[in-house]
PDB file of C-alpha atoms in Angstrom:
ATOM      1  CA  MET E 995      67.190 -32.400  26.825  1.00  0.00           C
ATOM      2  CA  VAL E 996      64.047 -30.383  27.316  1.00  0.00           C
ATOM      3  CA  ARG E 997      61.504 -31.812  29.738  1.00  0.00           C
ATOM      4  CA  VAL E 998      58.117 -32.302  28.123  1.00  0.00           C
ATOM      5  CA  VAL E 999      55.217 -32.259  30.562  1.00  0.00           C
ATOM      6  CA  ILE E1000      51.981 -31.763  28.651  1.00  0.00           C
ATOM      7  CA  VAL E1001      48.688 -30.989  30.380  1.00  0.00           C
ATOM      8  CA  LEU E1002      46.399 -30.369  27.427  1.00  0.00           C
ATOM      9  CA  VAL E1003      42.804 -31.037  28.447  1.00  0.00           C
ATOM     10  CA  ALA E1004      39.397 -30.609  26.827  1.00  0.00           C
ATOM     11  CA  LEU E1005      37.866 -28.098  29.199  1.00  0.00           C
ATOM     12  CA  ALA E1006      35.204 -26.533  27.020  1.00  0.00           C
ATOM     13  CA  GLY E1007      31.589 -27.440  27.512  1.00  0.00           C
ATOM     14  CA  ILE E1008      31.791 -28.912  31.009  1.00  0.00           C
ATOM     15  CA  ALA E1009      28.500 -28.322  32.787  1.00  0.00           C
ATOM     16  CA  CYS E1010      28.594 -26.816  36.267  1.00  0.00           C
ATOM     17  CA  GLU E1011      26.566 -29.062  38.523  1.00  0.00           C
ATOM     18  CA  SER E1012      27.093 -29.612  42.218  1.00  0.00           C
ATOM     19  CA  LYS E1013      27.979 -33.182  43.104  1.00  0.00           C
ATOM     20  CA  LYS E1014      30.459 -34.785  45.480  1.00  0.00           C
ATOM     21  CA  VAL E1015      33.746 -36.077  44.024  1.00  0.00           C
ATOM     22  CA  SER E1016      34.396 -39.735  44.882  1.00  0.00           C
ATOM     23  CA  PHE E1017      38.027 -40.799  45.442  1.00  0.00           C
ATOM     24  CA  HIS E1018      40.003 -44.042  45.510  1.00  0.00           C
ATOM     25  CA  ARG E1019      43.635 -44.914  46.195  1.00  0.00           C
ATOM     26  CA  LEU E1020      45.496 -45.784  43.013  1.00  0.00           C
ATOM     27  CA  GLU E1021      48.748 -47.752  42.843  1.00  0.00           C
ATOM     28  CA  LEU E1022      50.932 -46.354  40.091  1.00  0.00           C
ATOM     29  CA  PRO E1023      54.532 -47.201  39.077  1.00  0.00           C
ATOM     30  CA  GLY E1024      56.623 -46.374  42.151  1.00  0.00           C
ATOM     31  CA  PHE E1025      54.032 -44.283  43.997  1.00  0.00           C
ATOM     32  CA  THR E1026      50.437 -44.221  45.250  1.00  0.00           C
ATOM     33  CA  VAL E1027      47.916 -41.405  45.483  1.00  0.00           C
ATOM     34  CA  GLU E1028      44.197 -40.892  46.066  1.00  0.00           C
ATOM     35  CA  VAL E1029      42.485 -39.553  42.939  1.00  0.00           C
ATOM     36  CA  PRO E1030      38.923 -39.167  41.637  1.00  0.00           C
ATOM     37  CA  ARG E1031      37.444 -42.572  40.727  1.00  0.00           C
ATOM     38  CA  THR E1032      37.301 -41.615  37.077  1.00  0.00           C
ATOM     39  CA  LEU E1033      41.104 -41.918  37.026  1.00  0.00           C
ATOM     40  CA  THR E1034      42.225 -45.528  36.485  1.00  0.00           C
ATOM     41  CA  PHE E1035      45.503 -47.244  35.636  1.00  0.00           C
ATOM     42  CA  THR E1036      45.547 -50.036  33.048  1.00  0.00           C
ATOM     43  CA  GLY E1037      49.290 -50.116  32.410  1.00  0.00           C
ATOM     44  CA  ASP E1038      52.098 -52.218  33.846  1.00  0.00           C
ATOM     45  CA  LEU E1039      53.775 -51.205  37.111  1.00  0.00           C
ATOM     46  CA  ARG E1040      57.211 -52.147  35.746  1.00  0.00           C
ATOM     47  CA  GLU E1041      57.037 -51.550  32.008  1.00  0.00           C
ATOM     48  CA  ASP E1042      55.501 -48.087  32.504  1.00  0.00           C
ATOM     49  CA  TYR E1043      57.890 -47.084  35.302  1.00  0.00           C
ATOM     50  CA  ALA E1044      59.962 -44.612  33.269  1.00  0.00           C
ATOM     51  CA  ALA E1045      57.071 -42.497  31.996  1.00  0.00           C
ATOM     52  CA  GLY E1046      53.315 -42.461  31.765  1.00  0.00           C
ATOM     53  CA  SER E1047      50.193 -40.376  32.072  1.00  0.00           C
ATOM     54  CA  ILE E1048      46.564 -40.852  33.044  1.00  0.00           C
ATOM     55  CA  LYS E1049      43.834 -38.236  32.722  1.00  0.00           C
ATOM     56  CA  ALA E1050      40.074 -38.097  33.234  1.00  0.00           C
ATOM     57  CA  GLN E1051      37.233 -35.622  32.804  1.00  0.00           C
ATOM     58  CA  SER E1052      33.880 -35.449  34.546  1.00  0.00           C
ATOM     59  CA  ARG E1053      30.771 -33.365  33.896  1.00  0.00           C
ATOM     60  CA  LYS E1054      28.939 -34.163  37.152  1.00  0.00           C
ATOM     61  CA  PRO E1055      30.721 -32.716  39.074  1.00  0.00           C
ATOM     62  CA  PRO E1056      32.731 -30.743  36.509  1.00  0.00           C
ATOM     63  CA  TYR E1057      36.463 -31.390  36.747  1.00  0.00           C
ATOM     64  CA  VAL E1058      39.570 -32.516  34.896  1.00  0.00           C
ATOM     65  CA  ALA E1059      42.321 -34.346  36.777  1.00  0.00           C
ATOM     66  CA  GLY E1060      45.529 -36.039  35.733  1.00  0.00           C
ATOM     67  CA  VAL E1061      48.728 -37.702  36.911  1.00  0.00           C
ATOM     68  CA  SER E1062      51.901 -38.039  34.837  1.00  0.00           C
ATOM     69  CA  TRP E1063      55.440 -39.154  35.582  1.00  0.00           C
ATOM     70  CA  GLN E1064      58.793 -39.297  33.805  1.00  0.00           C
ATOM     71  CA  THR E1065      62.499 -39.475  34.543  1.00  0.00           C
ATOM     72  CA  GLY E1066      64.287 -36.223  35.263  1.00  0.00           C
ATOM     73  CA  GLU E1067      65.026 -33.721  37.979  1.00  0.00           C
ATOM     74  CA  LEU E1068      62.420 -31.564  39.663  1.00  0.00           C
ATOM     75  CA  SER E1069      61.684 -28.325  37.835  1.00  0.00           C
ATOM     76  CA  THR E1070      62.955 -25.118  39.344  1.00  0.00           C
ATOM     77  CA  VAL E1071      60.426 -22.427  40.238  1.00  0.00           C
ATOM     78  CA  ASP E1072      61.373 -20.509  37.099  1.00  0.00           C
ATOM     79  CA  GLU E1073      61.086 -23.629  34.916  1.00  0.00           C
ATOM     80  CA  LEU E1074      57.627 -24.369  36.332  1.00  0.00           C
ATOM     81  CA  ARG E1075      56.538 -20.808  35.591  1.00  0.00           C
ATOM     82  CA  GLN E1076      57.758 -21.225  32.013  1.00  0.00           C
ATOM     83  CA  LEU E1077      56.055 -24.605  31.798  1.00  0.00           C
ATOM     84  CA  ALA E1078      52.746 -23.079  32.874  1.00  0.00           C
ATOM     85  CA  ALA E1079      53.077 -20.508  30.108  1.00  0.00           C
ATOM     86  CA  VAL E1080      53.770 -23.308  27.587  1.00  0.00           C
ATOM     87  CA  ILE E1081      50.708 -25.234  28.764  1.00  0.00           C
ATOM     88  CA  ALA E1082      48.585 -22.105  28.460  1.00  0.00           C
ATOM     89  CA  SER E1083      49.819 -21.542  24.904  1.00  0.00           C
ATOM     90  CA  GLY E1084      48.854 -25.087  23.916  1.00  0.00           C
ATOM     91  CA  ILE E1085      45.248 -24.951  25.141  1.00  0.00           C
ATOM     92  CA  ASP E1086      42.605 -23.839  22.676  1.00  0.00           C
ATOM     93  CA  ALA E1087      40.729 -21.693  25.196  1.00  0.00           C
ATOM     94  CA  GLY E1088      38.320 -19.931  22.861  1.00  0.00           C
ATOM     95  CA  LYS E1089      37.011 -16.867  24.677  1.00  0.00           C
ATOM     96  CA  MET E1090      38.149 -18.081  28.104  1.00  0.00           C
ATOM     97  CA  THR E1091      41.142 -16.356  29.690  1.00  0.00           C
ATOM     98  CA  ILE E1092      44.230 -18.265  30.838  1.00  0.00           C
ATOM     99  CA  GLU E1093      46.635 -16.714  33.324  1.00  0.00           C
ATOM    100  CA  PRO E1094      49.503 -18.523  35.118  1.00  0.00           C
ATOM    101  CA  GLY E1095      49.934 -17.590  38.768  1.00  0.00           C
ATOM    102  CA  ILE E1096      53.009 -17.530  41.007  1.00  0.00           C
ATOM    103  CA  ALA E1097      55.183 -20.653  41.113  1.00  0.00           C
ATOM    104  CA  ARG E1098      56.464 -21.670  44.541  1.00  0.00           C
ATOM    105  CA  ARG E1099      58.518 -24.324  46.276  1.00  0.00           C
ATOM    106  CA  THR E1100      56.753 -26.694  48.647  1.00  0.00           C
ATOM    107  CA  GLU E1101      56.977 -30.204  50.094  1.00  0.00           C
ATOM    108  CA  VAL E1102      54.724 -33.238  49.649  1.00  0.00           C
ATOM    109  CA  ALA E1103      55.003 -36.250  51.984  1.00  0.00           C
ATOM    110  CA  GLY E1104      58.618 -35.355  52.722  1.00  0.00           C
ATOM    111  CA  GLN E1105      59.479 -34.974  49.029  1.00  0.00           C
ATOM    112  CA  ALA E1106      60.640 -31.732  47.449  1.00  0.00           C
ATOM    113  CA  ALA E1107      57.958 -30.215  45.209  1.00  0.00           C
ATOM    114  CA  VAL E1108      56.973 -27.124  43.231  1.00  0.00           C
ATOM    115  CA  GLU E1109      53.489 -25.915  42.374  1.00  0.00           C
ATOM    116  CA  ILE E1110      51.614 -23.275  40.428  1.00  0.00           C
ATOM    117  CA  ASP E1111      47.994 -22.334  39.765  1.00  0.00           C
ATOM    118  CA  ILE E1112      46.817 -21.499  36.263  1.00  0.00           C
ATOM    119  CA  THR E1113      43.546 -19.568  36.228  1.00  0.00           C
ATOM    120  CA  PHE E1114      41.383 -20.964  33.442  1.00  0.00           C
ATOM    121  CA  GLY E1115      37.946 -19.508  32.828  1.00  0.00           C
ATOM    122  CA  GLY E1116      37.965 -17.924  36.283  1.00  0.00           C
ATOM    123  CA  ALA E1117      38.795 -21.199  38.103  1.00  0.00           C
ATOM    124  CA  PRO E1118      42.232 -22.407  39.239  1.00  0.00           C
ATOM    125  CA  MET E1119      44.013 -25.324  37.586  1.00  0.00           C
ATOM    126  CA  THR E1120      46.575 -26.582  40.111  1.00  0.00           C
ATOM    127  CA  LEU E1121      49.799 -28.134  38.796  1.00  0.00           C
ATOM    128  CA  LEU E1122      51.953 -29.821  41.431  1.00  0.00           C
ATOM    129  CA  GLU E1123      55.279 -31.471  40.584  1.00  0.00           C
ATOM    130  CA  VAL E1124      56.841 -33.832  43.136  1.00  0.00           C
ATOM    131  CA  GLU E1125      60.282 -35.426  43.266  1.00  0.00           C
ATOM    132  CA  CYS E1126      60.162 -39.232  43.500  1.00  0.00           C
ATOM    133  CA  GLY E1127      63.466 -41.046  43.099  1.00  0.00           C
ATOM    134  CA  VAL E1128      64.943 -40.531  39.613  1.00  0.00           C
ATOM    135  CA  ARG E1129      61.556 -39.330  38.345  1.00  0.00           C
ATOM    136  CA  THR E1130      59.156 -36.476  38.903  1.00  0.00           C
ATOM    137  CA  VAL E1131      55.409 -36.856  39.271  1.00  0.00           C
ATOM    138  CA  GLN E1132      52.941 -34.209  38.096  1.00  0.00           C
ATOM    139  CA  LEU E1133      49.510 -33.930  39.736  1.00  0.00           C
ATOM    140  CA  MET E1134      46.943 -31.723  38.003  1.00  0.00           C
ATOM    141  CA  ALA E1135      43.388 -30.716  38.908  1.00  0.00           C
ATOM    142  CA  TRP E1136      40.899 -28.212  37.483  1.00  0.00           C
ATOM    143  CA  SER E1137      37.261 -27.647  38.328  1.00  0.00           C
ATOM    144  CA  MET E1138      34.769 -24.816  38.246  1.00  0.00           C
ATOM    145  CA  LYS E1139      33.877 -25.913  41.775  1.00  0.00           C
ATOM    146  CA  GLY E1140      36.160 -27.671  44.219  1.00  0.00           C
ATOM    147  CA  SER E1141      39.491 -27.903  42.383  1.00  0.00           C
ATOM    148  CA  ARG E1142      41.217 -27.192  45.686  1.00  0.00           C
ATOM    149  CA  GLU E1143      39.533 -30.251  47.177  1.00  0.00           C
ATOM    150  CA  ILE E1144      40.892 -32.515  44.432  1.00  0.00           C
ATOM    151  CA  ALA E1145      44.380 -31.024  44.480  1.00  0.00           C
ATOM    152  CA  GLU E1146      44.617 -31.070  48.283  1.00  0.00           C
ATOM    153  CA  ARG E1147      43.377 -34.685  48.449  1.00  0.00           C
ATOM    154  CA  MET E1148      46.073 -35.766  45.984  1.00  0.00           C
ATOM    155  CA  ARG E1149      48.695 -33.727  47.857  1.00  0.00           C
ATOM    156  CA  ALA E1150      47.748 -35.196  51.247  1.00  0.00           C
ATOM    157  CA  THR E1151      47.699 -38.813  50.072  1.00  0.00           C
ATOM    158  CA  PHE E1152      50.708 -38.944  47.739  1.00  0.00           C
ATOM    159  CA  ARG E1153      53.310 -41.507  48.784  1.00  0.00           C
ATOM    160  CA  CYS E1154      56.567 -42.067  46.876  1.00  0.00           C
ATOM    161  CA  ALA E1155      57.758 -45.704  46.815  1.00  0.00           C
ATOM    162  CA  PRO E1156      60.632 -46.060  44.293  1.00  0.00           C
ATOM    163  CA  VAL E1157      61.537 -49.539  43.016  1.00  0.00           C
ATOM    164  CA  ALA E1158      65.301 -49.874  43.484  1.00  0.00           C
ATOM    165  CA  GLU E1159      66.160 -52.010  40.447  1.00  0.00           C
ATOM    166  CA  LEU E1160      64.044 -49.836  38.144  1.00  0.00           C
ATOM    167  CA  GLU E1161      65.515 -46.642  39.546  1.00  0.00           C
ATOM    168  CA  VAL E1162      68.999 -47.706  38.401  1.00  0.00           C
ATOM    169  CA  ALA E1163      67.848 -48.271  34.826  1.00  0.00           C
ATOM    170  CA  GLY E1164      65.413 -45.373  34.806  1.00  0.00           C
ATOM    171  CA  GLY E1165      62.699 -47.864  33.916  1.00  0.00           C
ATOM    172  CA  THR E1166      63.115 -51.138  32.064  1.00  0.00           C
ATOM    173  CA  GLY E1167      66.017 -50.187  29.799  1.00  0.00           C
ATOM    174  CA  ALA E1168      66.702 -47.817  26.919  1.00  0.00           C
ATOM    175  CA  PRO E1169      64.003 -45.231  26.132  1.00  0.00           C
ATOM    176  CA  VAL E1170      63.809 -46.525  22.531  1.00  0.00           C
ATOM    177  CA  GLY E1171      64.428 -49.744  20.637  1.00  0.00           C
ATOM    178  CA  PHE E1172      65.661 -50.588  17.135  1.00  0.00           C
ATOM    179  CA  ASP E1173      65.035 -53.451  14.755  1.00  0.00           C
ATOM    180  CA  ARG E1174      68.341 -55.068  13.739  1.00  0.00           C
ATOM    181  CA  PRO E1175      70.255 -52.771  16.148  1.00  0.00           C
ATOM    182  CA  ASP E1176      73.689 -54.088  15.119  1.00  0.00           C
ATOM    183  CA  ASP E1177      73.129 -52.840  11.584  1.00  0.00           C
ATOM    184  CA  THR E1178      71.113 -49.723  12.436  1.00  0.00           C
ATOM    185  CA  LEU E1179      73.575 -48.462  15.050  1.00  0.00           C
ATOM    186  CA  ALA E1180      76.769 -49.285  13.162  1.00  0.00           C
ATOM    187  CA  GLY E1181      78.976 -46.204  13.219  1.00  0.00           C
ATOM    188  CA  TRP E1182      77.135 -44.658  16.195  1.00  0.00           C
ATOM    189  CA  ALA E1183      78.539 -44.316  19.720  1.00  0.00           C
ATOM    190  CA  ARG E1184      76.859 -43.690  23.053  1.00  0.00           C
ATOM    191  CA  MET E1185      77.417 -40.362  24.831  1.00  0.00           C
ATOM    192  CA  PRO E1186      76.897 -39.658  28.554  1.00  0.00           C
ATOM    193  CA  SER E1187      73.256 -38.800  29.284  1.00  0.00           C
ATOM    194  CA  ASP E1188      70.800 -38.475  32.134  1.00  0.00           C
ATOM    195  CA  VAL E1189      68.840 -41.426  33.469  1.00  0.00           C
ATOM    196  CA  GLY E1190      66.024 -42.324  31.089  1.00  0.00           C
ATOM    197  CA  GLN E1191      67.768 -40.835  28.057  1.00  0.00           C
ATOM    198  CA  LEU E1192      69.908 -42.195  25.232  1.00  0.00           C
ATOM    199  CA  ALA E1193      72.396 -39.962  23.390  1.00  0.00           C
ATOM    200  CA  LEU E1194      74.128 -41.240  20.245  1.00  0.00           C
ATOM    201  CA  THR E1195      76.685 -39.611  17.952  1.00  0.00           C
ATOM    202  CA  ASP E1196      78.341 -40.426  14.630  1.00  0.00           C
ATOM    203  CA  GLU E1197      80.572 -37.313  14.939  1.00  0.00           C
ATOM    204  CA  ALA E1198      78.427 -35.546  12.351  1.00  0.00           C
ATOM    205  CA  SER E1199      75.304 -35.404  14.559  1.00  0.00           C
ATOM    206  CA  VAL E1200      74.055 -36.004  18.071  1.00  0.00           C
ATOM    207  CA  VAL E1201      70.651 -37.667  18.433  1.00  0.00           C
ATOM    208  CA  MET E1202      69.000 -37.714  21.867  1.00  0.00           C
ATOM    209  CA  PHE E1203      66.044 -39.932  22.755  1.00  0.00           C
ATOM    210  CA  THR E1204      63.886 -39.529  25.863  1.00  0.00           C
ATOM    211  CA  ARG E1205      60.872 -41.427  27.175  1.00  0.00           C
ATOM    212  CA  VAL E1206      58.085 -38.965  27.973  1.00  0.00           C
ATOM    213  CA  ALA E1207      54.542 -38.998  29.299  1.00  0.00           C
ATOM    214  CA  ASP E1208      51.665 -39.713  26.924  1.00  0.00           C
ATOM    215  CA  VAL E1209      51.719 -37.372  23.918  1.00  0.00           C
ATOM    216  CA  ARG E1210      48.419 -38.363  22.282  1.00  0.00           C
ATOM    217  CA  ALA E1211      46.728 -35.146  23.403  1.00  0.00           C
ATOM    218  CA  VAL E1212      49.427 -33.032  21.776  1.00  0.00           C
ATOM    219  CA  THR E1213      48.394 -32.037  18.263  1.00  0.00           C
ATOM    220  CA  PRO E1214      50.936 -30.823  15.690  1.00  0.00           C
ATOM    221  CA  ASP E1215      49.234 -27.418  15.649  1.00  0.00           C
ATOM    222  CA  ALA E1216      49.563 -27.180  19.446  1.00  0.00           C
ATOM    223  CA  LEU E1217      53.247 -28.061  19.192  1.00  0.00           C
ATOM    224  CA  ASP E1218      53.722 -25.323  16.615  1.00  0.00           C
ATOM    225  CA  ARG E1219      52.628 -22.894  19.346  1.00  0.00           C
ATOM    226  CA  MET E1220      54.490 -24.604  22.174  1.00  0.00           C
ATOM    227  CA  ILE E1221      57.875 -25.714  20.867  1.00  0.00           C
ATOM    228  CA  VAL E1222      59.659 -22.356  21.304  1.00  0.00           C
ATOM    229  CA  GLY E1223      58.532 -22.196  24.945  1.00  0.00           C
ATOM    230  CA  MET E1224      59.395 -25.862  25.541  1.00  0.00           C
ATOM    231  CA  MET E1225      62.944 -25.305  24.350  1.00  0.00           C
ATOM    232  CA  ALA E1226      63.261 -22.108  26.393  1.00  0.00           C
ATOM    233  CA  ILE E1227      62.670 -24.106  29.592  1.00  0.00           C
ATOM    234  CA  GLY E1228      66.029 -25.766  28.877  1.00  0.00           C
ATOM    235  CA  ASP E1229      67.705 -22.412  28.096  1.00  0.00           C
ATOM    236  CA  VAL E1230      67.646 -23.252  24.392  1.00  0.00           C
ATOM    237  CA  GLU E1231      66.519 -20.795  21.743  1.00  0.00           C
ATOM    238  CA  TRP E1232      64.554 -22.424  18.920  1.00  0.00           C
ATOM    239  CA  LYS E1233      64.159 -20.709  15.558  1.00  0.00           C
ATOM    240  CA  PRO E1234      61.529 -22.677  13.597  1.00  0.00           C
ATOM    241  CA  GLU E1235      62.165 -23.470   9.947  1.00  0.00           C
ATOM    242  CA  GLY E1236      59.108 -25.554   9.138  1.00  0.00           C
ATOM    243  CA  ARG E1237      57.560 -28.937   9.652  1.00  0.00           C
ATOM    244  CA  GLU E1238      57.205 -32.013   7.475  1.00  0.00           C
ATOM    245  CA  ARG E1239      55.544 -35.418   7.688  1.00  0.00           C
ATOM    246  CA  ARG E1240      57.892 -38.277   6.898  1.00  0.00           C
ATOM    247  CA  ASP E1241      57.140 -41.979   6.419  1.00  0.00           C
ATOM    248  CA  GLY E1242      59.391 -44.519   8.114  1.00  0.00           C
ATOM    249  CA  PRO E1243      59.593 -48.184   9.114  1.00  0.00           C
ATOM    250  CA  HIS E1244      57.400 -47.512  12.165  1.00  0.00           C
ATOM    251  CA  GLY E1245      54.844 -45.220  10.535  1.00  0.00           C
ATOM    252  CA  ALA E1246      54.637 -41.552   9.660  1.00  0.00           C
ATOM    253  CA  ARG E1247      55.992 -38.903  12.033  1.00  0.00           C
ATOM    254  CA  GLU E1248      55.827 -35.137  12.149  1.00  0.00           C
ATOM    255  CA  LEU E1249      59.288 -33.584  12.103  1.00  0.00           C
ATOM    256  CA  TRP E1250      59.928 -29.997  13.178  1.00  0.00           C
ATOM    257  CA  ARG E1251      63.008 -28.369  11.621  1.00  0.00           C
ATOM    258  CA  GLY E1252      64.765 -25.444  13.219  1.00  0.00           C
ATOM    259  CA  VAL E1253      67.982 -23.937  14.532  1.00  0.00           C
ATOM    260  CA  MET E1254      68.899 -24.523  18.184  1.00  0.00           C
ATOM    261  CA  THR E1255      71.070 -21.977  19.975  1.00  0.00           C
ATOM    262  CA  SER E1256      72.585 -22.790  23.352  1.00  0.00           C
ATOM    263  CA  GLU E1257      75.527 -21.116  25.103  1.00  0.00           C
ATOM    264  CA  GLY E1258      76.209 -19.081  21.978  1.00  0.00           C
ATOM    265  CA  GLU E1259      76.418 -22.057  19.596  1.00  0.00           C
ATOM    266  CA  SER E1260      73.796 -22.557  16.880  1.00  0.00           C
ATOM    267  CA  LEU E1261      73.079 -25.841  15.117  1.00  0.00           C
ATOM    268  CA  PRO E1262      70.455 -27.106  12.651  1.00  0.00           C
ATOM    269  CA  ALA E1263      68.131 -29.490  14.481  1.00  0.00           C
ATOM    270  CA  VAL E1264      65.110 -31.744  14.044  1.00  0.00           C
ATOM    271  CA  PHE E1265      62.542 -32.483  16.765  1.00  0.00           C
ATOM    272  CA  THR E1266      59.807 -35.134  16.870  1.00  0.00           C
ATOM    273  CA  LEU E1267      57.396 -36.885  19.254  1.00  0.00           C
ATOM    274  CA  TRP E1268      55.509 -40.146  18.840  1.00  0.00           C
ATOM    275  CA  PRO E1269      53.199 -42.197  21.102  1.00  0.00           C
ATOM    276  CA  CYS E1270      53.760 -45.750  22.313  1.00  0.00           C
ATOM    277  CA  ASP E1271      51.196 -48.519  22.812  1.00  0.00           C
ATOM    278  CA  GLY E1272      51.501 -48.212  26.588  1.00  0.00           C
ATOM    279  CA  LEU E1273      51.121 -45.038  28.602  1.00  0.00           C
ATOM    280  CA  GLY E1274      54.170 -43.164  27.423  1.00  0.00           C
ATOM    281  CA  GLY E1275      55.740 -41.840  24.265  1.00  0.00           C
ATOM    282  CA  ASN E1276      59.114 -40.884  22.880  1.00  0.00           C
ATOM    283  CA  MET E1277      60.868 -37.655  22.007  1.00  0.00           C
ATOM    284  CA  ALA E1278      63.897 -37.311  19.742  1.00  0.00           C
ATOM    285  CA  ILE E1279      66.098 -34.328  18.951  1.00  0.00           C
ATOM    286  CA  ALA E1280      68.806 -34.526  16.290  1.00  0.00           C
ATOM    287  CA  MET E1281      71.486 -31.818  16.382  1.00  0.00           C
ATOM    288  CA  ILE E1282      73.427 -31.712  13.137  1.00  0.00           C
ATOM    289  CA  PHE E1283      77.071 -30.584  12.838  1.00  0.00           C
ATOM    290  CA  ASP E1284      77.628 -31.647   9.227  1.00  0.00           C
ATOM    291  CA  GLU E1285      74.756 -30.890   6.825  1.00  0.00           C
ATOM    292  CA  ASP E1286      76.226 -33.294   4.245  1.00  0.00           C
ATOM    293  CA  ARG E1287      75.420 -36.183   6.611  1.00  0.00           C
ATOM    294  CA  ARG E1288      72.037 -34.919   7.766  1.00  0.00           C
ATOM    295  CA  ALA E1289      70.272 -37.906   6.179  1.00  0.00           C
ATOM    296  CA  ALA E1290      71.982 -40.350   8.542  1.00  0.00           C
ATOM    297  CA  ALA E1291      70.604 -38.510  11.598  1.00  0.00           C
ATOM    298  CA  LEU E1292      67.076 -38.452  10.170  1.00  0.00           C
ATOM    299  CA  ASP E1293      67.310 -42.148   9.272  1.00  0.00           C
ATOM    300  CA  LEU E1294      68.225 -42.926  12.896  1.00  0.00           C
ATOM    301  CA  VAL E1295      65.320 -40.836  14.214  1.00  0.00           C
ATOM    302  CA  MET E1296      62.893 -42.685  11.947  1.00  0.00           C
ATOM    303  CA  ALA E1297      64.415 -46.098  12.728  1.00  0.00           C
ATOM    304  CA  ALA E1298      63.848 -45.672  16.487  1.00  0.00           C
ATOM    305  CA  ARG E1299      60.711 -47.278  17.880  1.00  0.00           C
ATOM    306  CA  CYS E1300      59.051 -47.668  21.248  1.00  0.00           C
ATOM    307  CA  PRO E1301      60.919 -50.052  23.581  1.00  0.00           C
ATOM    308  CA  ARG E1302      59.691 -53.628  24.049  1.00  0.00           C
ATOM    309  CA  PRO E1303      60.056 -55.811  27.161  1.00  0.00           C
ATOM    310  CA  ASP E1304      62.072 -58.401  25.217  1.00  0.00           C
ATOM    311  CA  ASP E1305      64.567 -55.882  23.792  1.00  0.00           C
ATOM    312  CA  ALA E1306      68.164 -56.853  24.529  1.00  0.00           C
ATOM    313  CA  PRO E1307      70.410 -54.144  26.021  1.00  0.00           C
ATOM    314  CA  LEU E1308      71.817 -51.945  23.257  1.00  0.00           C
ATOM    315  CA  ALA E1309      75.417 -52.894  22.508  1.00  0.00           C
ATOM    316  CA  VAL E1310      76.736 -49.463  21.533  1.00  0.00           C
ATOM    317  CA  PRO E1311      80.374 -48.461  22.153  1.00  0.00           C
ATOM    318  CA  ALA E1312      81.061 -45.389  24.260  1.00  0.00           C
ATOM    319  CA  ALA E1313      82.068 -42.240  22.420  1.00  0.00           C
ATOM    320  CA  PRO E1314      85.694 -41.192  22.938  1.00  0.00           C
ATOM    321  CA  ASP E1315      86.242 -38.744  25.788  1.00  0.00           C
ATOM    322  CA  ASP E1316      87.483 -35.522  24.191  1.00  0.00           C
ATOM    323  CA  ASP E1317      89.033 -34.493  27.506  1.00  0.00           C
ATOM    324  CA  ALA E1318      90.996 -37.700  27.902  1.00  0.00           C
ATOM    325  CA  PRO E1319      94.846 -37.306  27.717  1.00  0.00           C
TER     326      PRO E1319
END
């Protein structure tokens, strides 16, 4: 599953005035960090544990800062470099130049980390990714004046404090929920997957669901530019075949159709993202082995919804182990 870490920010038109940045310590799900006071958290420390994102913009002084988190392993240096290129491709920069710098390994409060600077309009945007239990945390800061101050303050004050019972579940349960799950999931089986993900198969398709940071800032047009690079981070080649808007029981969703190639095998696939009421969103990828049963995979993608605190654990049988004797 491809990690989706989106840092799309409205940078145009920020006035350059000199004024001191004011900070406060913010408690977030499983970690704390000092951030500019414009950044606040209105979510739930447990329900938003698996994934979430907060961002803020200021004109006096001019800066953009953000914090996001989601389940998954820390990016490698090469993956972070690719991620920076994807972010750059998704920003409508106008006449401003965007140039990713050199990605490097580092350490933050005893936690493994990677970081990169992206020069935007002549000023550095710092992106720092830190390992924190079964999740990674992304800290981002950009300013025409003093971005180093913001980034270094967040770096110096970050403290990882995982919650043991939520670490085991990768949050509060499955990354998605279903109405009438016994009927909807009949004929589907659960495959092994990473923490925070759900992989289902009916032998004709594999559908993978992942909880991701807030996707509201990601427009369909931006994804058109970004999806090839996003897939490449996971060593997957994506050949786009179009996009469609489909209505479903939980509203309309944009679906991207394409062919995925990984380790020499190519499969038709469908990709989609949708936001949740809280801080996070969901991503689904359906990989289709049998085109005659493509509709079943798309129906499952559209039937999935954001998880709810009162959702019962999904009672889905495990898929047979092909390697078993």
